[in-house]
PDB file of C-alpha atoms in Angstrom:
ATOM      1  CA  ASP A  13     -42.516 204.979  28.638  1.00 63.00           C
ATOM      2  CA  ALA A  14     -45.675 206.746  27.671  1.00 81.00           C
ATOM      3  CA  GLY A  15     -48.506 204.430  26.830  1.00 93.00           C
ATOM      4  CA  VAL A  16     -50.959 204.812  23.986  1.00 96.00           C
ATOM      5  CA  ILE A  17     -52.175 208.393  23.899  1.00 96.00           C
ATOM      6  CA  GLN A  18     -55.633 209.316  22.716  1.00 97.00           C
ATOM      7  CA  SER A  19     -57.227 212.692  22.268  1.00 96.00           C
ATOM      8  CA  PRO A  20     -59.607 214.111  23.075  1.00 97.00           C
ATOM      9  CA  ARG A  21     -60.671 212.131  26.144  1.00 96.00           C
ATOM     10  CA  HIS A  22     -64.211 213.390  25.845  1.00 97.00           C
ATOM     11  CA  GLU A  23     -66.053 214.766  22.846  1.00 97.00           C
ATOM     12  CA  VAL A  24     -69.579 216.095  22.728  1.00 97.00           C
ATOM     13  CA  THR A  25     -70.910 217.090  19.351  1.00 97.00           C
ATOM     14  CA  GLU A  26     -74.137 217.555  17.508  1.00 97.00           C
ATOM     15  CA  MET A  27     -75.550 215.223  14.916  1.00 97.00           C
ATOM     16  CA  GLY A  28     -74.166 215.936  11.481  1.00 97.00           C
ATOM     17  CA  GLN A  29     -70.847 217.319  12.670  1.00 97.00           C
ATOM     18  CA  GLU A  30     -67.499 215.836  11.751  1.00 97.00           C
ATOM     19  CA  VAL A  31     -65.585 214.147  14.557  1.00 98.00           C
ATOM     20  CA  THR A  32     -61.882 213.303  14.509  1.00 98.00           C
ATOM     21  CA  LEU A  33     -60.330 211.046  17.097  1.00 98.00           C
ATOM     22  CA  ARG A  34     -56.577 210.870  17.426  1.00 98.00           C
ATOM     23  CA  CYS A  35     -54.148 208.215  18.573  1.00 98.00           C
ATOM     24  CA  LYS A  36     -50.438 208.042  19.175  1.00 98.00           C
ATOM     25  CA  PRO A  37     -49.253 204.425  19.561  1.00 97.00           C
ATOM     26  CA  ILE A  38     -46.381 203.296  21.709  1.00 96.00           C
ATOM     27  CA  SER A  39     -43.088 204.078  20.024  1.00 95.00           C
ATOM     28  CA  GLY A  40     -41.741 201.067  18.147  1.00 94.00           C
ATOM     29  CA  HIS A  41     -45.068 199.287  17.895  1.00 94.00           C
ATOM     30  CA  ASN A  42     -45.948 198.226  14.367  1.00 93.00           C
ATOM     31  CA  SER A  43     -49.631 197.379  14.723  1.00 93.00           C
ATOM     32  CA  LEU A  44     -52.463 199.720  15.609  1.00 95.00           C
ATOM     33  CA  PHE A  45     -56.095 198.927  16.313  1.00 95.00           C
ATOM     34  CA  TRP A  46     -59.275 200.971  16.670  1.00 97.00           C
ATOM     35  CA  TYR A  47     -62.087 199.551  18.823  1.00 96.00           C
ATOM     36  CA  ARG A  48     -65.528 200.774  19.766  1.00 96.00           C
ATOM     37  CA  GLN A  49     -67.187 199.882  23.071  1.00 94.00           C
ATOM     38  CA  THR A  50     -70.905 200.184  23.739  1.00 93.00           C
ATOM     39  CA  MET A  51     -73.235 198.599  26.236  1.00 88.00           C
ATOM     40  CA  MET A  52     -75.241 196.948  23.488  1.00 88.00           C
ATOM     41  CA  ARG A  53     -72.450 195.567  21.321  1.00 88.00           C
ATOM     42  CA  GLY A  54     -69.504 195.307  23.697  1.00 89.00           C
ATOM     43  CA  LEU A  55     -65.999 195.707  22.272  1.00 92.00           C
ATOM     44  CA  GLU A  56     -65.803 195.705  18.494  1.00 91.00           C
ATOM     45  CA  LEU A  57     -62.689 195.896  16.345  1.00 92.00           C
ATOM     46  CA  LEU A  58     -63.208 198.560  13.713  1.00 95.00           C
ATOM     47  CA  ILE A  59     -59.927 198.472  11.798  1.00 95.00           C
ATOM     48  CA  TYR A  60     -56.298 197.580  12.236  1.00 92.00           C
ATOM     49  CA  PHE A  61     -53.048 198.621  10.621  1.00 94.00           C
ATOM     50  CA  ASN A  62     -49.707 196.887  10.233  1.00 92.00           C
ATOM     51  CA  ASN A  63     -46.773 199.135   9.418  1.00 93.00           C
ATOM     52  CA  ASN A  64     -49.184 201.997   8.671  1.00 95.00           C
ATOM     53  CA  VAL A  65     -51.130 199.942   6.128  1.00 95.00           C
ATOM     54  CA  PRO A  66     -54.805 199.108   6.769  1.00 94.00           C
ATOM     55  CA  ILE A  67     -55.102 195.328   6.909  1.00 91.00           C
ATOM     56  CA  ASP A  68     -58.699 194.692   7.896  1.00 90.00           C
ATOM     57  CA  ASP A  69     -61.445 197.308   7.954  1.00 92.00           C
ATOM     58  CA  SER A  70     -64.338 194.880   7.929  1.00 90.00           C
ATOM     59  CA  GLY A  71     -65.495 196.195  11.285  1.00 91.00           C
ATOM     60  CA  MET A  72     -65.960 199.758  10.089  1.00 94.00           C
ATOM     61  CA  PRO A  73     -69.714 200.307  10.364  1.00 87.00           C
ATOM     62  CA  GLU A  74     -70.281 202.307   7.202  1.00 85.00           C
ATOM     63  CA  ASP A  75     -68.840 204.853   4.858  1.00 91.00           C
ATOM     64  CA  ARG A  76     -69.239 207.600   7.395  1.00 95.00           C
ATOM     65  CA  PHE A  77     -66.267 206.105   9.214  1.00 97.00           C
ATOM     66  CA  SER A  78     -62.721 206.409   7.926  1.00 97.00           C
ATOM     67  CA  ALA A  79     -59.309 205.815   9.455  1.00 97.00           C
ATOM     68  CA  LYS A  80     -55.832 206.843   8.431  1.00 97.00           C
ATOM     69  CA  MET A  81     -52.326 206.215   9.624  1.00 97.00           C
ATOM     70  CA  PRO A  82     -50.037 208.658   7.811  1.00 96.00           C
ATOM     71  CA  ASN A  83     -46.992 207.606   9.815  1.00 95.00           C
ATOM     72  CA  ALA A  84     -45.915 205.210  12.520  1.00 94.00           C
ATOM     73  CA  SER A  85     -46.699 207.594  15.345  1.00 95.00           C
ATOM     74  CA  PHE A  86     -50.153 208.878  14.479  1.00 96.00           C
ATOM     75  CA  SER A  87     -53.576 207.654  13.472  1.00 98.00           C
ATOM     76  CA  THR A  88     -56.992 209.222  13.135  1.00 98.00           C
ATOM     77  CA  LEU A  89     -60.520 207.882  13.131  1.00 98.00           C
ATOM     78  CA  LYS A  90     -62.998 210.213  11.498  1.00 98.00           C
ATOM     79  CA  ILE A  91     -66.775 210.138  11.521  1.00 97.00           C
ATOM     80  CA  GLN A  92     -68.538 212.344   9.015  1.00 97.00           C
ATOM     81  CA  PRO A  93     -71.378 213.042   9.483  1.00 96.00           C
ATOM     82  CA  SER A  94     -71.809 211.874  13.049  1.00 96.00           C
ATOM     83  CA  GLU A  95     -75.060 210.351  14.321  1.00 96.00           C
ATOM     84  CA  PRO A  96     -76.379 209.727  17.846  1.00 96.00           C
ATOM     85  CA  ARG A  97     -75.880 205.970  17.411  1.00 95.00           C
ATOM     86  CA  ASP A  98     -72.139 206.625  17.096  1.00 96.00           C
ATOM     87  CA  SER A  99     -72.035 207.541  20.777  1.00 97.00           C
ATOM     88  CA  ALA A 100     -69.562 205.146  22.380  1.00 97.00           C
ATOM     89  CA  VAL A 101     -66.093 204.883  23.853  1.00 96.00           C
ATOM     90  CA  TYR A 102     -63.471 204.530  21.154  1.00 97.00           C
ATOM     91  CA  PHE A 103     -60.208 202.835  22.057  1.00 96.00           C
ATOM     92  CA  CYS A 104     -56.944 202.787  20.225  1.00 97.00           C
ATOM     93  CA  ALA A 105     -54.482 199.981  20.930  1.00 95.00           C
ATOM     94  CA  SER A 106     -51.040 199.092  19.661  1.00 95.00           C
ATOM     95  CA  SER A 107     -48.861 195.999  19.681  1.00 93.00           C
ATOM     96  CA  LEU A 108     -45.211 195.369  19.021  1.00 90.00           C
ATOM     97  CA  THR A 109     -45.673 193.199  15.961  1.00 81.00           C
ATOM     98  CA  SER A 110     -48.463 191.651  13.990  1.00 73.00           C
ATOM     99  CA  GLY A 111     -48.233 188.258  15.698  1.00 75.00           C
ATOM    100  CA  PRO A 112     -51.529 187.021  17.179  1.00 73.00           C
ATOM    101  CA  TYR A 113     -49.862 186.194  20.499  1.00 78.00           C
ATOM    102  CA  ASN A 114     -48.764 189.764  21.088  1.00 82.00           C
ATOM    103  CA  GLU A 115     -50.251 191.847  23.850  1.00 88.00           C
ATOM    104  CA  GLN A 116     -52.285 194.808  22.740  1.00 91.00           C
ATOM    105  CA  PHE A 117     -51.781 197.945  24.804  1.00 93.00           C
ATOM    106  CA  PHE A 118     -54.882 200.079  25.074  1.00 94.00           C
ATOM    107  CA  GLY A 119     -55.200 203.814  25.379  1.00 95.00           C
ATOM    108  CA  PRO A 120     -57.581 205.427  27.873  1.00 94.00           C
ATOM    109  CA  GLY A 121     -60.271 205.882  25.240  1.00 95.00           C
ATOM    110  CA  THR A 122     -62.303 208.757  23.856  1.00 97.00           C
ATOM    111  CA  ARG A 123     -65.860 209.018  25.111  1.00 96.00           C
ATOM    112  CA  LEU A 124     -67.942 210.343  22.224  1.00 98.00           C
ATOM    113  CA  THR A 125     -71.421 211.721  22.722  1.00 98.00           C
ATOM    114  CA  VAL A 126     -73.409 212.739  19.671  1.00 97.00           C
ATOM    115  CA  LEU A 127     -76.504 214.763  20.509  1.00 96.00           C
TER     116      LEU A 127
ATOM    117  CA  ALA B  10     -65.036 181.348  13.196  1.00 76.00           C
ATOM    118  CA  GLN B  11     -63.616 181.952  16.619  1.00 83.00           C
ATOM    119  CA  SER B  12     -65.531 183.178  19.623  1.00 88.00           C
ATOM    120  CA  VAL B  13     -65.508 183.306  23.395  1.00 92.00           C
ATOM    121  CA  THR B  14     -68.431 183.066  25.773  1.00 94.00           C
ATOM    122  CA  GLN B  15     -68.288 184.523  29.238  1.00 95.00           C
ATOM    123  CA  LEU B  16     -70.840 183.044  31.592  1.00 91.00           C
ATOM    124  CA  GLY B  17     -72.219 185.580  34.033  1.00 91.00           C
ATOM    125  CA  SER B  18     -72.229 189.259  33.167  1.00 92.00           C
ATOM    126  CA  HIS B  19     -72.087 190.132  36.867  1.00 96.00           C
ATOM    127  CA  VAL B  20     -70.258 188.304  39.631  1.00 97.00           C
ATOM    128  CA  SER B  21     -70.196 189.406  43.252  1.00 97.00           C
ATOM    129  CA  VAL B  22     -67.848 188.012  45.874  1.00 97.00           C
ATOM    130  CA  SER B  23     -66.856 188.947  49.390  1.00 97.00           C
ATOM    131  CA  GLU B  24     -63.428 190.318  50.099  1.00 97.00           C
ATOM    132  CA  GLY B  25     -61.103 187.389  50.726  1.00 97.00           C
ATOM    133  CA  ALA B  26     -63.265 184.900  48.838  1.00 97.00           C
ATOM    134  CA  LEU B  27     -62.311 182.933  45.743  1.00 97.00           C
ATOM    135  CA  VAL B  28     -62.822 184.660  42.419  1.00 97.00           C
ATOM    136  CA  LEU B  29     -63.893 182.478  39.489  1.00 97.00           C
ATOM    137  CA  LEU B  30     -64.728 184.073  36.152  1.00 98.00           C
ATOM    138  CA  ARG B  31     -65.736 181.690  33.394  1.00 97.00           C
ATOM    139  CA  CYS B  32     -64.709 181.726  29.759  1.00 96.00           C
ATOM    140  CA  ASN B  33     -65.336 179.121  27.087  1.00 96.00           C
ATOM    141  CA  TYR B  34     -63.881 179.400  23.628  1.00 93.00           C
ATOM    142  CA  SER B  35     -64.680 178.106  20.211  1.00 90.00           C
ATOM    143  CA  SER B  36     -61.875 177.668  17.738  1.00 82.00           C
ATOM    144  CA  SER B  37     -61.084 175.320  14.887  1.00 77.00           C
ATOM    145  CA  VAL B  38     -57.361 175.756  15.470  1.00 78.00           C
ATOM    146  CA  PRO B  39     -55.344 175.912  18.689  1.00 78.00           C
ATOM    147  CA  PRO B  40     -56.140 179.335  20.028  1.00 85.00           C
ATOM    148  CA  TYR B  41     -54.273 182.079  21.742  1.00 90.00           C
ATOM    149  CA  LEU B  42     -56.348 183.183  24.740  1.00 93.00           C
ATOM    150  CA  PHE B  43     -56.218 186.329  26.814  1.00 94.00           C
ATOM    151  CA  TRP B  44     -57.761 187.893  29.870  1.00 97.00           C
ATOM    152  CA  TYR B  45     -57.941 191.668  30.071  1.00 96.00           C
ATOM    153  CA  VAL B  46     -59.158 193.857  32.916  1.00 96.00           C
ATOM    154  CA  GLN B  47     -60.841 197.240  32.575  1.00 94.00           C
ATOM    155  CA  TYR B  48     -61.027 199.557  35.567  1.00 93.00           C
ATOM    156  CA  PRO B  49     -63.633 202.328  35.496  1.00 90.00           C
ATOM    157  CA  ASN B  50     -62.949 204.987  32.887  1.00 86.00           C
ATOM    158  CA  GLN B  51     -59.749 203.311  31.724  1.00 89.00           C
ATOM    159  CA  GLY B  52     -58.572 201.252  28.805  1.00 90.00           C
ATOM    160  CA  LEU B  53     -58.036 197.510  28.931  1.00 93.00           C
ATOM    161  CA  GLN B  54     -54.958 196.021  30.550  1.00 94.00           C
ATOM    162  CA  LEU B  55     -53.592 192.537  29.963  1.00 94.00           C
ATOM    163  CA  LEU B  56     -53.878 190.204  32.949  1.00 96.00           C
ATOM    164  CA  LEU B  57     -52.467 187.084  31.327  1.00 95.00           C
ATOM    165  CA  LYS B  58     -52.290 185.123  28.093  1.00 92.00           C
ATOM    166  CA  TYR B  59     -52.101 181.520  26.927  1.00 91.00           C
ATOM    167  CA  THR B  60     -49.863 180.819  23.963  1.00 85.00           C
ATOM    168  CA  SER B  61     -49.659 177.003  24.107  1.00 78.00           C
ATOM    169  CA  ALA B  62     -46.781 176.715  26.528  1.00 75.00           C
ATOM    170  CA  ALA B  63     -47.897 175.868  30.074  1.00 85.00           C
ATOM    171  CA  THR B  64     -51.615 175.219  30.494  1.00 89.00           C
ATOM    172  CA  LEU B  65     -51.664 176.997  33.853  1.00 94.00           C
ATOM    173  CA  VAL B  66     -50.894 180.638  33.262  1.00 94.00           C
ATOM    174  CA  LYS B  67     -50.064 183.085  36.016  1.00 95.00           C
ATOM    175  CA  GLY B  68     -50.783 186.749  35.530  1.00 94.00           C
ATOM    176  CA  ILE B  69     -50.582 190.012  37.363  1.00 94.00           C
ATOM    177  CA  ASN B  70     -52.325 190.871  40.631  1.00 93.00           C
ATOM    178  CA  GLY B  71     -52.486 187.242  41.743  1.00 96.00           C
ATOM    179  CA  PHE B  72     -54.733 186.027  38.935  1.00 97.00           C
ATOM    180  CA  GLU B  73     -54.243 182.798  37.051  1.00 97.00           C
ATOM    181  CA  ALA B  74     -56.080 180.828  34.395  1.00 97.00           C
ATOM    182  CA  GLU B  75     -55.985 177.234  33.251  1.00 95.00           C
ATOM    183  CA  PHE B  76     -56.370 176.174  29.643  1.00 94.00           C
ATOM    184  CA  LYS B  77     -58.471 173.018  29.400  1.00 93.00           C
ATOM    185  CA  LYS B  78     -58.753 171.764  25.859  1.00 90.00           C
ATOM    186  CA  SER B  79     -61.191 168.982  26.753  1.00 91.00           C
ATOM    187  CA  GLU B  80     -63.593 171.536  28.202  1.00 93.00           C
ATOM    188  CA  THR B  81     -62.715 174.355  25.759  1.00 93.00           C
ATOM    189  CA  SER B  82     -62.359 176.568  28.806  1.00 95.00           C
ATOM    190  CA  PHE B  83     -60.001 179.231  30.078  1.00 96.00           C
ATOM    191  CA  HIS B  84     -61.450 180.254  33.431  1.00 97.00           C
ATOM    192  CA  LEU B  85     -59.847 183.034  35.472  1.00 98.00           C
ATOM    193  CA  THR B  86     -59.287 182.556  39.190  1.00 98.00           C
ATOM    194  CA  LYS B  87     -57.841 184.339  42.176  1.00 98.00           C
ATOM    195  CA  PRO B  88     -57.692 182.687  45.601  1.00 97.00           C
ATOM    196  CA  SER B  89     -58.577 185.779  47.626  1.00 97.00           C
ATOM    197  CA  ALA B  90     -60.455 188.785  46.290  1.00 97.00           C
ATOM    198  CA  HIS B  91     -59.458 192.300  47.183  1.00 96.00           C
ATOM    199  CA  MET B  92     -61.511 195.458  46.902  1.00 96.00           C
ATOM    200  CA  ARG B  93     -59.172 196.736  44.190  1.00 95.00           C
ATOM    201  CA  ASP B  94     -60.122 193.765  41.977  1.00 97.00           C
ATOM    202  CA  ALA B  95     -63.521 195.322  41.331  1.00 97.00           C
ATOM    203  CA  ALA B  96     -63.507 195.877  37.566  1.00 97.00           C
ATOM    204  CA  GLU B  97     -64.754 194.417  34.327  1.00 96.00           C
ATOM    205  CA  TYR B  98     -62.932 191.387  32.966  1.00 97.00           C
ATOM    206  CA  PHE B  99     -62.803 190.364  29.339  1.00 96.00           C
ATOM    207  CA  CYS B 100     -61.791 187.056  27.853  1.00 96.00           C
ATOM    208  CA  ALA B 101     -60.476 187.184  24.290  1.00 93.00           C
ATOM    209  CA  VAL B 102     -59.328 184.783  21.582  1.00 91.00           C
ATOM    210  CA  ASN B 103     -57.000 185.415  18.692  1.00 85.00           C
ATOM    211  CA  ALA B 104     -56.876 183.316  15.581  1.00 66.00           C
ATOM    212  CA  ARG B 105     -53.395 182.201  14.742  1.00 63.00           C
ATOM    213  CA  ALA B 106     -53.763 183.314  11.154  1.00 65.00           C
ATOM    214  CA  THR B 107     -54.850 186.842  11.923  1.00 69.00           C
ATOM    215  CA  ASN B 108     -54.086 189.639  14.294  1.00 72.00           C
ATOM    216  CA  LYS B 109     -57.673 190.139  15.452  1.00 81.00           C
ATOM    217  CA  LEU B 110     -58.738 189.820  19.058  1.00 87.00           C
ATOM    218  CA  ILE B 111     -62.309 188.631  19.530  1.00 88.00           C
ATOM    219  CA  PHE B 112     -63.598 189.736  22.913  1.00 92.00           C
ATOM    220  CA  GLY B 113     -66.264 188.240  25.097  1.00 93.00           C
ATOM    221  CA  THR B 114     -69.064 190.345  26.482  1.00 92.00           C
ATOM    222  CA  GLY B 115     -67.276 190.927  29.769  1.00 95.00           C
ATOM    223  CA  THR B 116     -67.931 190.066  33.411  1.00 96.00           C
ATOM    224  CA  LEU B 117     -68.328 192.831  35.940  1.00 96.00           C
ATOM    225  CA  LEU B 118     -66.783 191.770  39.239  1.00 97.00           C
ATOM    226  CA  ALA B 119     -68.035 193.386  42.431  1.00 97.00           C
ATOM    227  CA  VAL B 120     -66.182 192.820  45.691  1.00 97.00           C
ATOM    228  CA  GLN B 121     -68.178 193.284  48.865  1.00 96.00           C
ATOM    229  CA  PRO B 122     -66.462 194.286  52.113  1.00 94.00           C
TER     230      PRO B 122
END
């Protein structure tokens, strides 16, 4: 089975540009999570979806960030406009169901650098 | 609110020595607890989880953790470290009413030959 797939793996962009990160969860998984990892703040949950519906977006830093899940096999995280402080590794994860005991499977991450 | 505290951001052990990574949790309800490992330039991978069955939980790669309610701890151990164990380890807690994992700040384990 393929794991969680994220693209691109690396993204370098200039301040002010729009950035779109993509995620394909494991087939059959009903929950999807977006995390951000930085040295200063560690791992932060940005938003999560159950059955394609956003459940909690309280971790989204500001209006420049938006996430969508148009179907069960695809999600995007968009930053517009991007700023240097958005530089981080962004992880997507999925789990089988919404139960809190379920393992979350992480993708390899997208390393974003905003110049 | 739930949280986990990992004591020691960096731990260094010799190959073959005991590994002990510390995690203390705070939770107003019985928690679900997890240990994840992150190898360089990779995503996180589940090592083991506690879901209120046995208090001693065995995971992959020879790791285990013991849930101690009286000490609010869930420390990760491995009897004999191997070079391939060098990675960053994260403790996490999940509230039973939500689906949110709250991660600790991580412990970077170095294994010296």
